[in-house]
Amino acid sequence: MKLYIGNLDEKIQDNHLHEAFSEFGKVSSAKVIMDRYTNKSRGFGFIEMPDEEEAVSVIKRVNGSTWEGKVIVVKKAIAKENR
């Protein structure tokens, strides 16, 4: 299951995202989205968790929690064409 992680601090990088969410289960990929012009974080990213139960658990446990001084949003990612 692909998860959207929002309101990330600008210092958070792919490896930080992967490490933090690996505490809750297997993470197959982690990507912080960067601005193509400034190469700075856009404040959100995505992780992929192959086990759907672990992903649902992460949403329940981590959504609304504080990370690096910011309250983060964790929810199931929705494909662009379905928004």
Short mmCIF file of C-alpha atoms in Angstrom, two decimals:
data_model
loop_
_atom_site.label_atom_id
_atom_site.label_comp_id
_atom_site.label_asym_id
_atom_site.label_seq_id
_atom_site.Cartn_x
_atom_site.Cartn_y
_atom_site.Cartn_z
CA MET A 1 0.00 0.00 0.00
CA LYS A 2 1.29 3.44 -0.90
CA LEU A 3 1.03 6.05 1.86
CA TYR A 4 1.14 9.84 1.64
CA ILE A 5 3.20 11.52 4.37
CA GLY A 6 2.48 15.25 4.62
CA ASN A 7 3.66 18.33 6.52
CA LEU A 8 7.25 17.10 6.64
CA ASP A 9 10.04 19.32 7.90
CA GLU A 10 12.25 20.52 5.04
CA LYS A 11 15.25 18.66 6.55
CA ILE A 12 13.60 15.24 6.12
CA GLN A 13 15.15 13.19 3.31
CA ASP A 14 14.34 9.82 1.73
CA ASN A 15 16.54 7.87 4.14
CA HIS A 16 14.95 9.56 7.20
CA LEU A 17 11.48 8.66 5.92
CA HIS A 18 12.53 5.05 5.30
CA GLU A 19 14.18 4.66 8.72
CA ALA A 20 11.32 6.23 10.67
CA PHE A 21 8.58 4.14 9.08
CA SER A 22 10.61 0.90 9.10
CA GLU A 23 9.97 0.86 12.85
CA PHE A 24 6.36 -0.07 12.01
CA GLY A 25 7.00 -2.71 9.34
CA LYS A 26 8.67 -3.39 6.02
CA VAL A 27 9.08 -0.30 3.82
CA SER A 28 9.84 -1.15 0.19
CA SER A 29 10.36 2.48 -0.90
CA ALA A 30 10.42 6.00 0.52
CA LYS A 31 10.54 9.24 -1.45
CA VAL A 32 10.42 12.88 -0.34
CA ILE A 33 9.12 15.06 -3.18
CA MET A 34 11.50 17.85 -4.14
CA ASP A 35 10.83 21.11 -5.97
CA ARG A 36 12.35 20.74 -9.43
CA TYR A 37 13.62 24.34 -9.51
CA THR A 38 14.96 24.87 -5.98
CA ASN A 39 15.71 21.21 -5.18
CA LYS A 40 14.18 21.78 -1.72
CA SER A 41 11.60 19.52 -0.11
CA ARG A 42 7.99 20.30 -0.95
CA GLY A 43 7.02 19.09 2.53
CA PHE A 44 5.53 15.74 1.60
CA GLY A 45 6.52 12.30 0.43
CA PHE A 46 5.39 8.74 -0.11
CA ILE A 47 6.26 5.36 1.30
CA GLU A 48 5.33 1.94 -0.02
CA MET A 49 4.54 -0.83 2.45
CA PRO A 50 3.90 -4.29 0.95
CA ASP A 51 1.87 -5.49 3.96
CA GLU A 52 -1.51 -3.75 3.94
CA GLU A 53 -2.18 -4.51 7.63
CA GLU A 54 1.09 -2.83 8.64
CA ALA A 55 0.25 0.17 6.44
CA VAL A 56 -3.21 0.57 8.01
CA SER A 57 -1.60 0.30 11.45
CA VAL A 58 0.89 3.05 10.55
CA ILE A 59 -1.95 5.36 9.51
CA LYS A 60 -3.73 4.81 12.84
CA ARG A 61 -0.58 5.13 14.96
CA VAL A 62 1.34 7.93 13.23
CA ASN A 63 -1.23 10.26 11.63
CA GLY A 64 -1.43 13.42 13.74
CA SER A 65 1.80 12.73 15.61
CA THR A 66 4.69 15.18 15.86
CA TRP A 67 7.94 14.64 13.97
CA GLU A 68 10.73 17.24 13.96
CA GLY A 69 8.34 19.74 15.56
CA LYS A 70 5.59 19.37 12.95
CA VAL A 71 2.28 17.50 13.12
CA ILE A 72 2.41 15.07 10.21
CA VAL A 73 -0.38 13.68 8.07
CA VAL A 74 -0.32 9.99 7.14
CA LYS A 75 -2.99 8.58 4.84
CA LYS A 76 -3.48 6.21 1.95
CA ALA A 77 -2.10 7.78 -1.22
CA ILE A 78 -4.61 8.54 -3.96
CA ALA A 79 -3.46 8.43 -7.59
CA LYS A 80 -3.49 11.84 -9.32
CA GLU A 81 -6.12 10.76 -11.83
CA ASN A 82 -8.46 9.72 -8.99
CA ARG A 83 -8.29 12.98 -7.02
#
